[in-house]
Amino acid sequence: MRKRLPRILSSLILVAPLLFSISTPAQAAVDPDSYVVMQFRDDIDAITAPGLYKYVGAKGSPCGAEYEDLWDDPACAPATNTLQVYNYLPLCADEKVLNCIESVNWVKTDGTEVKGAFKENRGSLDPDFTFSRKEKLNVGASIAPQIFTFAGLSHSKGSSYAVTGHVTQDIVNGVPSAPKIVASIAPVYSENVALDDKEGRTECFNVNANDVKCWKFAASDAGAVFKLNLKLLSKPQGWISGRVTAPKVSIGSADASKRFDVSITGANLSIPILTKRYDYSNSAKQSSWVKIATAIKDLNAYTWDKISDLGGELVSVYGPNFFNTFNQLVAIEREATGKPAGVGKEFDVADRLSQVWRVVLDPTNAPTGVSGCATTDFQGFVSSNAMTYGTALPKYDGTTMSYDVASPHYNPGGKDYDADAFKGRYDLLLTEAYAKCVWNLKDGVPNVSVEVQKTDGTTDNSVKVTGGLNSSTGLYEFSAVGFTFSSPKIKIKLSAPPTKDGTPTVTQAAPAAAPAKATVKTISCVKGKITKKVIGANPKCPAGFKNK
């Protein structure tokens, strides 16, 4: 069991705040070398290696502690247990039956595609965590993810790109479910770092922690467009979420191998990363941590005395779903004007920007507030470059779909409130059938209102909003570009009241006390003894009807 604990911890990263500590006997005074590190990031994989776990309720335990093949553990027999498998997608060149990566292409600015070339696997597998192929359970043998290169494409550290298709799959009493797939493409490089060099290996994201070869993220320009082609046993259902701009989704029919061709295209984007360190030996930093621990409920217990007793080291890593925690941090010592100050101001300036291309295909993804709309088909895609968000998917309140986001206001090193502001981006796709179901659109085309709201409820009219129905894809495509995180919460609302006639439009709603209702009008249309009510931003009577 000696290697199990690190794997369990790594599987929680970006899902819950991760609090690492080293236990030592209690100390009478605070160790002067004590320190705390806080991070907000969404540029690394939540789970770092293949594995097999048994679940009883919400509690998971690793399988196969003393077996060469994890499936050989009798306590984890698939037919009588609830299991969860972690693995990576293989290349379709090696996999003719199960889920796989067909290809990954770089799309140049002129639209031509450069097919990626497989270079090597991203490290080795730890022999303690390997398992064999179980085709009847739709599980391939444990593998490491891949490294690709693209002719003509490079980054700050070379030309290698990590193509990672992480798979999480549940098996309940021998019956496999459709997997959750997290696919990412990232600029990377490798260097040899000794296993005992703790500082040097801080940024390693290896599959096998015992590999001396350390893979790290490189810097690249945002806006590189990639196209990922997959073959999947299950047709994507529900929503796809991601970190790409201008997303395109194509889902083909099942082929001779009974797999669906799924293609996802989009450009990578820059996401703010925060890394803050507080040393007890620095009086200012010491005081700052006291204020933070007091403001954040989950950290209340971590006084300097407690941190010292635990070994003098505390590292807390937060993922994008810690929207409220980030808002609380920025609010510390906030000025009367509403602008962050003091400790809060530190969290309002990004430490760096990381270039990310990531999509999440999760068959259980569904927005809150929507009911009665079939989830057996693909419904929508949502993406943002915000560091944190209220929920991964939009929320529906019966009238609008809204999406709450929060990020540092400033780019790295930024000081000027306007010139150095980090600019937000939001993309949304909805299938025509799903949009009609959500807003109960019977026929005709809807008027669509897109607006970006600040925390105080006023509308940000500086934002560029575009969108409408793409008749060639059958998808409504929306985007909001250029909003700033002037205050840590931005709200994006989409409303689609039905009209019988007219042209699909996207408008920026004008500031109003009740912006959700500002664009809605109702008229009565009469034809003989028939009366119809038409609702919309600019409602018109159907052909043959007159406005009463």
Coordinates of C-alpha atoms in Angstrom, one line a residue:
M1 CA 0.0 0.0 0.0
R2 CA 3.0 2.3 0.2
K3 CA 2.3 4.1 -3.1
R4 CA -1.5 4.4 -2.8
L5 CA -1.7 7.6 -0.7
P6 CA 0.0 9.9 -3.2
R7 CA -2.3 8.6 -5.9
I8 CA -5.5 9.2 -3.9
L9 CA -4.3 12.7 -3.1
S10 CA -3.5 13.5 -6.8
S11 CA -7.0 12.3 -7.8
L12 CA -8.5 15.0 -5.7
I13 CA -6.6 17.9 -7.1
L14 CA -8.8 20.6 -8.7
V15 CA -11.9 18.8 -7.3
A16 CA -11.5 19.9 -3.7
P17 CA -9.0 22.3 -2.1
L18 CA -5.9 20.2 -1.5
L19 CA -4.2 20.7 1.8
F20 CA -0.8 19.0 2.0
S21 CA 1.1 18.8 5.2
I22 CA 3.9 16.9 6.8
S23 CA 3.3 15.6 10.3
T24 CA 5.9 15.9 13.0
P25 CA 5.7 16.0 16.8
A26 CA 4.1 19.1 18.3
Q27 CA 6.4 22.1 18.8
A28 CA 6.4 24.6 21.6
A29 CA 6.9 27.6 19.3
V30 CA 6.2 28.4 15.6
D31 CA 8.9 27.1 13.3
P32 CA 10.4 30.2 11.7
D33 CA 10.6 28.3 8.3
S34 CA 6.9 27.7 8.2
Y35 CA 5.1 28.7 5.0
V36 CA 1.9 28.4 3.1
V37 CA 1.3 28.2 -0.7
M38 CA -2.1 28.9 -2.3
Q39 CA -2.8 28.2 -5.9
F40 CA -5.7 28.7 -8.3
R41 CA -5.2 26.8 -11.5
D42 CA -6.9 24.8 -14.3
D43 CA -4.0 23.8 -16.5
I44 CA -3.3 20.3 -15.1
D45 CA -5.0 17.0 -15.2
A46 CA -7.2 16.2 -12.2
I47 CA -6.1 12.6 -12.2
T48 CA -2.5 11.8 -13.1
A49 CA -2.2 8.1 -13.8
P50 CA -4.2 4.9 -14.6
G51 CA -5.9 3.1 -11.7
L52 CA -8.7 0.9 -10.5
Y53 CA -10.8 1.8 -7.4
K54 CA -13.6 0.1 -5.6
Y55 CA -16.4 2.3 -4.2
V56 CA -18.8 1.7 -1.3
G57 CA -21.0 4.7 -1.2
A58 CA -18.8 7.7 -1.7
K59 CA -15.7 6.1 -0.3
G60 CA -13.1 4.8 -2.7
S61 CA -10.2 2.4 -2.1
P62 CA -7.5 1.3 -4.5
C63 CA -7.6 -2.2 -5.9
G64 CA -4.7 -4.7 -6.5
A65 CA -2.2 -3.7 -3.8
E66 CA -0.2 -6.9 -4.2
Y67 CA -1.2 -8.0 -7.7
E68 CA 0.6 -7.5 -11.0
D69 CA -2.8 -7.0 -12.7
L70 CA -5.3 -4.9 -10.7
W71 CA -8.2 -7.0 -12.0
D72 CA -6.8 -10.0 -10.0
D73 CA -7.7 -8.5 -6.7
P74 CA -10.7 -10.7 -5.6
A75 CA -12.0 -7.7 -3.5
C76 CA -12.6 -5.8 -6.8
A77 CA -14.4 -8.5 -8.8
P78 CA -16.3 -6.5 -11.5
A79 CA -19.4 -8.6 -11.4
T80 CA -20.2 -7.8 -7.7
N81 CA -18.8 -4.4 -7.1
T82 CA -18.9 -0.8 -8.0
L83 CA -15.6 0.1 -9.7
Q84 CA -14.1 3.2 -11.2
V85 CA -11.4 2.9 -13.9
Y86 CA -8.9 5.7 -14.7
N87 CA -7.0 5.4 -18.0
Y88 CA -6.0 7.2 -21.1
L89 CA -7.3 7.0 -24.7
P90 CA -5.1 5.0 -27.0
L91 CA -4.5 5.8 -30.7
C92 CA -6.9 4.3 -33.1
A93 CA -3.9 2.9 -35.0
D94 CA -3.5 0.5 -32.1
E95 CA -7.2 0.2 -31.1
K96 CA -9.8 -1.2 -33.5
V97 CA -12.7 -1.8 -31.1
L98 CA -12.8 0.5 -28.1
N99 CA -12.7 4.3 -27.6
C100 CA -9.6 5.9 -29.2
I101 CA -7.9 9.0 -30.7
E102 CA -8.2 8.9 -34.5
S103 CA -6.0 12.0 -35.1
V104 CA -5.2 15.5 -33.8
N105 CA -4.6 18.3 -36.3
W106 CA -3.3 21.9 -36.1
V107 CA -5.5 24.2 -38.1
K108 CA -3.5 27.0 -39.7
T109 CA -4.8 30.5 -40.2
D110 CA -5.6 29.8 -43.8
G111 CA -7.7 26.8 -42.8
T112 CA -5.4 24.1 -43.9
E113 CA -4.9 21.2 -41.5
V114 CA -1.5 19.8 -40.4
K115 CA -1.9 16.3 -39.0
G116 CA 0.0 15.7 -35.8
A117 CA 2.7 13.1 -35.7
F118 CA 3.1 10.8 -32.7
K119 CA 6.5 11.3 -31.1
E120 CA 6.5 9.2 -27.8
N121 CA 4.5 8.4 -24.7
R122 CA 4.5 10.8 -21.9
G123 CA 6.5 8.7 -19.5
S124 CA 6.2 5.1 -18.3
L125 CA 3.6 3.3 -16.2
D126 CA 4.2 2.6 -12.5
P127 CA 4.0 -1.3 -12.4
D128 CA 2.0 -1.1 -9.2
F129 CA -0.9 0.5 -11.1
T130 CA -1.3 -1.5 -14.3
F131 CA -4.2 -3.6 -15.5
S132 CA -5.1 -5.7 -18.6
R133 CA -7.6 -5.2 -21.3
K134 CA -11.2 -6.1 -20.6
E135 CA -13.0 -5.7 -23.9
K136 CA -16.4 -6.8 -22.5
L137 CA -16.2 -4.0 -20.0
N138 CA -15.1 -1.5 -22.7
V139 CA -11.8 -1.0 -20.9
G140 CA -8.4 -1.1 -22.7
A141 CA -5.1 -2.0 -21.0
S142 CA -3.6 0.7 -18.9
I143 CA -1.4 3.1 -21.0
A144 CA 0.4 6.4 -20.8
P145 CA -0.8 9.4 -22.8
Q146 CA 0.9 10.7 -26.0
I147 CA 3.2 13.4 -27.1
F148 CA 2.7 14.8 -30.6
T149 CA 4.5 17.3 -32.9
F150 CA 3.0 19.4 -35.7
A151 CA 5.1 20.5 -38.7
G152 CA 5.6 24.3 -38.5
L153 CA 4.2 24.7 -34.9
S154 CA 6.5 25.5 -32.0
H155 CA 6.5 27.1 -28.5
S156 CA 8.8 28.6 -26.0
K157 CA 10.5 25.3 -25.2
G158 CA 10.4 23.4 -28.5
S159 CA 7.7 21.7 -30.5
S160 CA 6.3 18.9 -28.3
Y161 CA 2.6 18.9 -27.4
A162 CA 1.0 16.7 -24.8
V163 CA -2.3 15.1 -26.2
T164 CA -4.1 13.7 -23.2
G165 CA -7.4 11.8 -23.4
H166 CA -8.2 10.9 -19.8
V167 CA -11.0 8.5 -19.2
T168 CA -13.0 7.9 -16.0
Q169 CA -15.4 5.0 -16.3
D170 CA -17.8 3.4 -13.8
I171 CA -18.6 -0.3 -13.7
V172 CA -21.5 -1.4 -11.6
N173 CA -22.0 -5.1 -11.1
G174 CA -20.3 -5.9 -14.3
V175 CA -22.1 -3.3 -16.4
P176 CA -19.9 -0.4 -17.8
S177 CA -21.3 3.1 -18.1
A178 CA -20.5 5.7 -20.8
P179 CA -17.1 7.2 -19.8
K180 CA -16.3 10.8 -18.9
I181 CA -13.5 11.9 -21.2
V182 CA -11.3 14.9 -20.5
A183 CA -9.2 15.7 -23.6
S184 CA -6.4 18.3 -23.6
I185 CA -3.6 19.6 -25.8
A186 CA -0.8 21.5 -24.2
P187 CA 2.7 22.8 -25.1
V188 CA 5.3 20.8 -23.1
Y189 CA 8.9 20.0 -22.7
S190 CA 11.0 17.5 -20.7
E191 CA 14.1 17.6 -18.6
N192 CA 15.8 15.1 -16.3
V193 CA 15.3 16.0 -12.6
A194 CA 16.6 13.9 -9.7
L195 CA 13.8 12.2 -7.7
D196 CA 15.1 13.8 -4.5
D197 CA 15.0 17.4 -6.0
K198 CA 11.7 18.5 -4.5
E199 CA 11.8 22.1 -5.7
G200 CA 12.9 21.0 -9.2
R201 CA 10.0 18.6 -9.5
T202 CA 7.3 21.0 -8.3
E203 CA 5.9 21.6 -11.8
C204 CA 6.3 18.0 -13.1
F205 CA 3.1 16.4 -14.3
N206 CA 4.3 12.9 -14.8
V207 CA 2.2 9.7 -15.2
N208 CA 4.8 7.9 -13.1
A209 CA 6.2 9.9 -10.2
N210 CA 9.3 7.6 -10.3
D211 CA 10.4 8.8 -13.8
V212 CA 13.5 10.9 -13.7
K213 CA 12.3 12.5 -17.0
C214 CA 10.1 15.3 -15.9
W215 CA 7.4 16.8 -18.2
K216 CA 6.6 20.4 -17.7
F217 CA 4.3 23.0 -19.4
A218 CA 5.8 25.5 -21.8
A219 CA 4.4 28.9 -22.8
S220 CA 2.8 29.5 -26.2
D221 CA 0.7 32.0 -27.9
A222 CA -3.1 31.8 -27.4
G223 CA -5.3 31.3 -30.5
A224 CA -3.7 28.1 -31.8
V225 CA -6.5 26.1 -33.4
F226 CA -6.6 22.3 -32.9
K227 CA -9.0 19.7 -34.2
L228 CA -9.3 16.5 -32.2
N229 CA -10.9 13.5 -33.9
L230 CA -12.2 10.6 -31.7
K231 CA -13.9 7.3 -32.3
L232 CA -16.3 6.6 -29.4
L233 CA -18.6 3.7 -28.6
S234 CA -21.2 6.0 -27.1
K235 CA -22.6 9.0 -28.9
P236 CA -21.9 12.2 -26.8
Q237 CA -24.9 13.0 -24.6
G238 CA -25.9 16.2 -22.8
W239 CA -23.3 18.9 -22.6
I240 CA -19.7 19.4 -23.4
S241 CA -17.7 21.9 -21.4
G242 CA -14.3 23.2 -22.2
R243 CA -11.5 25.7 -22.5
V244 CA -11.5 26.6 -26.2
T245 CA -12.7 29.6 -28.2
A246 CA -15.0 29.4 -31.2
P247 CA -15.8 25.7 -30.6
K248 CA -17.1 23.5 -33.4
V249 CA -18.6 20.0 -32.8
S250 CA -19.3 17.4 -35.4
I251 CA -20.8 14.0 -34.5
G252 CA -21.1 11.4 -37.3
S253 CA -23.0 8.1 -37.5
A254 CA -21.7 4.8 -36.2
D255 CA -19.2 3.1 -38.4
A256 CA -18.6 -0.6 -39.1
S257 CA -16.9 -0.9 -35.7
K258 CA -20.0 0.6 -34.1
R259 CA -18.1 3.7 -33.0
F260 CA -19.1 7.3 -33.6
D261 CA -16.8 9.8 -35.3
V262 CA -16.6 12.8 -33.0
S263 CA -14.7 15.9 -34.0
I264 CA -14.1 18.9 -31.8
T265 CA -12.3 22.1 -33.1
G266 CA -11.4 25.2 -31.3
A267 CA -8.5 27.6 -30.4
N268 CA -6.6 27.4 -27.2
L269 CA -7.0 30.3 -24.7
S270 CA -5.1 31.9 -21.9
I271 CA -6.3 31.3 -18.3
P272 CA -5.1 33.2 -15.3
I273 CA -3.0 31.3 -12.7
L274 CA -2.5 32.4 -9.2
T275 CA 0.3 31.2 -6.9
K276 CA 0.7 33.0 -3.6
R277 CA 3.3 32.1 -0.9
Y278 CA 3.2 33.3 2.7
D279 CA 6.3 32.9 4.9
Y280 CA 6.2 33.1 8.6
S281 CA 9.6 34.8 8.6
N282 CA 8.2 37.7 6.6
S283 CA 6.1 39.8 9.0
A284 CA 3.9 41.3 6.2
K285 CA 3.3 37.8 4.7
Q286 CA 2.7 36.4 8.2
S287 CA 0.0 39.0 8.8
S288 CA -1.6 38.5 5.4
W289 CA -2.0 34.8 6.1
V290 CA -3.8 35.5 9.3
K291 CA -6.3 37.7 7.5
I292 CA -6.8 35.0 4.8
A293 CA -7.3 32.2 7.3
T294 CA -9.8 34.3 9.2
A295 CA -11.8 35.1 6.1
I296 CA -12.0 31.6 4.5
K297 CA -14.0 29.1 6.6
D298 CA -12.1 26.1 5.3
L299 CA -8.8 27.6 6.4
N300 CA -9.9 28.9 9.9
A301 CA -8.1 26.1 11.7
Y302 CA -4.8 26.7 10.0
T303 CA -3.2 29.2 12.3
W304 CA 0.6 29.5 12.3
D305 CA 0.8 27.4 15.4
K306 CA -1.2 24.6 13.7
I307 CA 0.9 24.8 10.5
S308 CA 4.1 24.6 12.5
D309 CA 2.7 21.6 14.4
L310 CA 1.9 19.9 11.1
G311 CA 5.5 20.2 9.8
G312 CA 5.7 23.9 8.8
E313 CA 4.3 23.4 5.2
L314 CA 0.8 23.9 3.9
V315 CA -0.1 23.8 0.2
S316 CA -3.7 24.4 -0.9
V317 CA -4.6 24.0 -4.6
Y318 CA -8.0 25.3 -5.9
G319 CA -9.7 24.4 -9.1
P320 CA -12.1 26.4 -11.3
N321 CA -15.1 25.4 -9.2
F322 CA -13.9 27.5 -6.2
F323 CA -15.8 30.6 -7.4
N324 CA -17.0 31.6 -3.9
T325 CA -13.6 31.1 -2.3
F326 CA -11.9 33.4 -4.9
N327 CA -14.6 36.0 -4.4
Q328 CA -14.1 35.9 -0.6
L329 CA -10.3 36.4 -1.1
V330 CA -10.7 39.4 -3.3
A331 CA -13.1 40.9 -0.8
I332 CA -10.5 41.0 2.0
E333 CA -9.7 44.7 2.8
R334 CA -11.9 45.9 -0.1
E335 CA -12.2 49.7 -0.5
A336 CA -15.4 51.6 -0.1
T337 CA -15.4 52.1 -3.9
G338 CA -15.7 48.4 -4.4
K339 CA -12.1 47.9 -5.7
P340 CA -9.9 45.2 -4.0
A341 CA -7.1 46.5 -1.8
G342 CA -4.5 45.1 0.5
V343 CA -4.5 41.3 0.7
G344 CA -7.5 41.2 -1.7
K345 CA -5.6 43.2 -4.3
E346 CA -2.9 40.5 -4.4
F347 CA -5.5 38.0 -5.7
D348 CA -6.8 40.5 -8.3
V349 CA -3.6 40.3 -10.3
A350 CA -2.8 37.1 -12.2
D351 CA 0.7 35.7 -11.6
R352 CA 0.8 34.2 -15.1
L353 CA -1.4 33.1 -18.0
S354 CA -1.4 29.4 -19.0
Q355 CA -2.4 28.4 -22.6
V356 CA -5.1 25.7 -22.3
W357 CA -7.0 23.6 -24.8
R358 CA -9.4 21.3 -23.0
V359 CA -12.8 19.7 -23.5
V360 CA -14.9 17.6 -21.1
L361 CA -17.3 15.0 -22.5
D362 CA -19.4 14.0 -19.5
P363 CA -22.7 12.1 -20.1
T364 CA -24.0 13.2 -16.7
N365 CA -23.5 16.9 -17.5
A366 CA -26.8 18.8 -17.4
P367 CA -27.6 22.4 -16.5
T368 CA -29.7 23.1 -13.4
G369 CA -33.3 24.3 -13.9
V370 CA -33.9 22.4 -17.2
S371 CA -36.4 19.5 -17.3
G372 CA -38.3 17.6 -19.9
C373 CA -35.6 17.9 -22.6
A374 CA -34.1 14.6 -23.8
T375 CA -30.5 14.0 -22.7
T376 CA -29.8 11.2 -25.1
D377 CA -28.3 13.5 -27.6
F378 CA -25.7 16.2 -27.7
Q379 CA -27.3 19.4 -26.4
G380 CA -24.7 22.2 -26.0
F381 CA -21.2 23.3 -25.4
V382 CA -20.0 26.0 -23.0
S383 CA -16.5 27.5 -22.7
S384 CA -14.9 30.4 -20.9
N385 CA -11.4 31.7 -20.1
A386 CA -12.3 32.7 -16.6
M387 CA -10.2 31.4 -13.8
T388 CA -13.2 30.3 -11.8
Y389 CA -16.9 29.8 -12.5
G390 CA -20.0 29.4 -10.4
T391 CA -21.0 26.1 -12.1
A392 CA -19.4 24.3 -15.0
L393 CA -22.7 24.6 -17.0
P394 CA -25.2 27.5 -17.4
K395 CA -28.1 27.7 -15.0
Y396 CA -31.6 28.1 -16.3
D397 CA -34.2 30.1 -14.3
G398 CA -37.2 29.6 -16.5
T399 CA -36.4 32.6 -18.7
T400 CA -32.6 32.9 -19.2
M401 CA -29.5 30.8 -19.1
S402 CA -26.8 32.4 -17.0
Y403 CA -23.2 31.7 -16.3
D404 CA -21.2 33.2 -13.4
V405 CA -17.5 33.7 -13.8
A406 CA -14.7 35.3 -11.7
S407 CA -11.0 36.0 -12.4
P408 CA -8.3 38.5 -11.4
H409 CA -9.0 41.9 -13.0
Y410 CA -5.3 42.4 -14.1
N411 CA -3.0 40.6 -16.4
P412 CA 0.4 39.6 -14.9
G413 CA 2.2 42.6 -13.7
G414 CA -0.7 44.8 -14.5
K415 CA -1.2 48.2 -12.7
D416 CA -3.4 50.3 -15.0
Y417 CA -7.0 49.5 -14.4
D418 CA -8.1 49.8 -18.0
A419 CA -4.9 49.1 -20.1
D420 CA -3.8 46.1 -18.1
A421 CA -7.2 44.4 -17.7
F422 CA -7.6 40.7 -18.4
K423 CA -10.3 40.4 -21.0
G424 CA -13.0 37.7 -20.7
R425 CA -14.3 35.4 -23.3
Y426 CA -17.5 33.2 -23.3
D427 CA -18.7 30.8 -26.0
L428 CA -21.9 28.8 -26.1
L429 CA -23.4 26.3 -28.6
L430 CA -27.0 25.0 -28.4
T431 CA -28.6 22.6 -30.7
E432 CA -31.7 23.9 -32.4
A433 CA -33.8 21.1 -31.0
Y434 CA -32.6 21.7 -27.5
A435 CA -33.1 25.5 -27.7
K436 CA -36.7 24.9 -28.9
C437 CA -37.3 22.5 -26.0
V438 CA -35.8 24.8 -23.3
W439 CA -37.7 27.9 -24.4
N440 CA -40.8 26.0 -25.6
L441 CA -40.4 27.4 -29.2
K442 CA -43.1 25.8 -31.4
D443 CA -42.2 27.3 -34.8
G444 CA -40.5 30.2 -36.4
V445 CA -37.2 31.6 -35.3
P446 CA -36.4 33.3 -31.9
N447 CA -35.1 36.7 -31.1
V448 CA -32.1 36.2 -29.0
S449 CA -30.8 38.6 -26.3
V450 CA -27.2 38.3 -25.0
E451 CA -26.0 40.5 -22.2
V452 CA -23.1 40.6 -19.8
Q453 CA -23.8 41.9 -16.3
K454 CA -21.5 43.2 -13.7
T455 CA -21.9 42.2 -10.0
D456 CA -24.0 45.3 -9.3
G457 CA -26.5 44.1 -12.0
T458 CA -25.7 46.8 -14.5
T459 CA -25.0 45.9 -18.1
D460 CA -21.5 46.0 -19.6
N461 CA -22.2 47.6 -22.9
S462 CA -18.6 47.5 -24.0
V463 CA -18.8 43.8 -24.7
K464 CA -18.9 42.4 -28.2
V465 CA -21.7 39.8 -28.5
T466 CA -22.3 37.8 -31.6
G467 CA -24.3 34.8 -32.6
G468 CA -27.4 33.2 -34.1
L469 CA -28.4 30.0 -35.8
N470 CA -25.9 28.4 -38.1
S471 CA -28.1 26.7 -40.6
S472 CA -25.3 24.4 -41.9
T473 CA -24.6 22.9 -38.4
G474 CA -28.1 23.2 -36.8
L475 CA -26.4 25.0 -33.8
Y476 CA -27.1 28.3 -32.2
E477 CA -23.6 29.9 -31.8
F478 CA -23.0 32.7 -29.3
S479 CA -20.0 34.5 -28.0
A480 CA -19.3 37.4 -25.6
V481 CA -15.8 38.9 -26.0
G482 CA -14.0 41.7 -24.2
F483 CA -15.7 42.0 -20.8
T484 CA -13.4 42.8 -17.8
F485 CA -13.5 41.4 -14.3
S486 CA -13.9 44.8 -12.9
S487 CA -15.5 43.1 -9.9
P488 CA -15.0 39.4 -9.4
K489 CA -18.4 38.3 -10.6
I490 CA -19.6 38.6 -14.2
K491 CA -23.0 37.3 -15.2
I492 CA -23.9 36.3 -18.8
K493 CA -27.6 36.0 -19.6
L494 CA -29.2 34.6 -22.8
S495 CA -32.9 34.9 -23.3
A496 CA -34.9 33.6 -26.3
P497 CA -38.6 34.6 -26.4
P498 CA -40.4 33.1 -29.3
T499 CA -41.6 34.9 -32.4
K500 CA -43.4 33.5 -35.4
D501 CA -41.6 35.5 -38.1
G502 CA -38.4 37.5 -38.3
T503 CA -34.7 37.0 -38.6
P504 CA -32.4 35.5 -35.9
T505 CA -30.7 38.4 -34.2
V506 CA -28.4 39.0 -31.3
T507 CA -28.7 42.2 -29.4
Q508 CA -26.9 43.8 -26.4
A509 CA -29.6 44.6 -23.9
A510 CA -29.7 48.2 -22.7
P511 CA -29.2 49.0 -19.0
A512 CA -32.4 48.7 -17.1
A513 CA -33.6 48.1 -13.5
A514 CA -34.9 44.7 -14.7
P515 CA -32.7 43.8 -17.7
A516 CA -34.3 40.3 -18.1
K517 CA -37.6 41.9 -19.0
A518 CA -36.3 44.9 -20.9
T519 CA -36.5 43.3 -24.4
V520 CA -39.8 41.4 -24.0
K521 CA -43.1 42.7 -25.5
T522 CA -46.4 41.0 -26.0
I523 CA -48.9 41.6 -28.9
S524 CA -52.2 40.1 -29.8
C525 CA -52.6 38.9 -33.4
V526 CA -56.1 38.2 -34.9
K527 CA -57.2 36.2 -37.9
G528 CA -61.0 35.8 -38.0
K529 CA -62.0 34.3 -34.7
I530 CA -58.5 33.1 -33.9
T531 CA -56.3 35.2 -31.6
K532 CA -52.6 34.5 -30.9
K533 CA -50.3 36.2 -28.4
V534 CA -46.7 36.7 -29.7
I535 CA -43.9 37.5 -27.3
G536 CA -40.5 38.9 -28.4
A537 CA -38.1 41.8 -28.4
N538 CA -39.6 42.9 -31.7
P539 CA -42.7 40.7 -32.1
K540 CA -44.5 40.5 -35.4
C541 CA -47.8 38.8 -36.3
P542 CA -47.7 35.6 -38.4
A543 CA -48.6 35.8 -42.1
G544 CA -52.4 36.3 -42.4
F545 CA -52.7 37.8 -38.9
K546 CA -53.2 41.4 -37.9
N547 CA -52.0 43.2 -34.8
K548 CA -55.1 43.7 -32.6

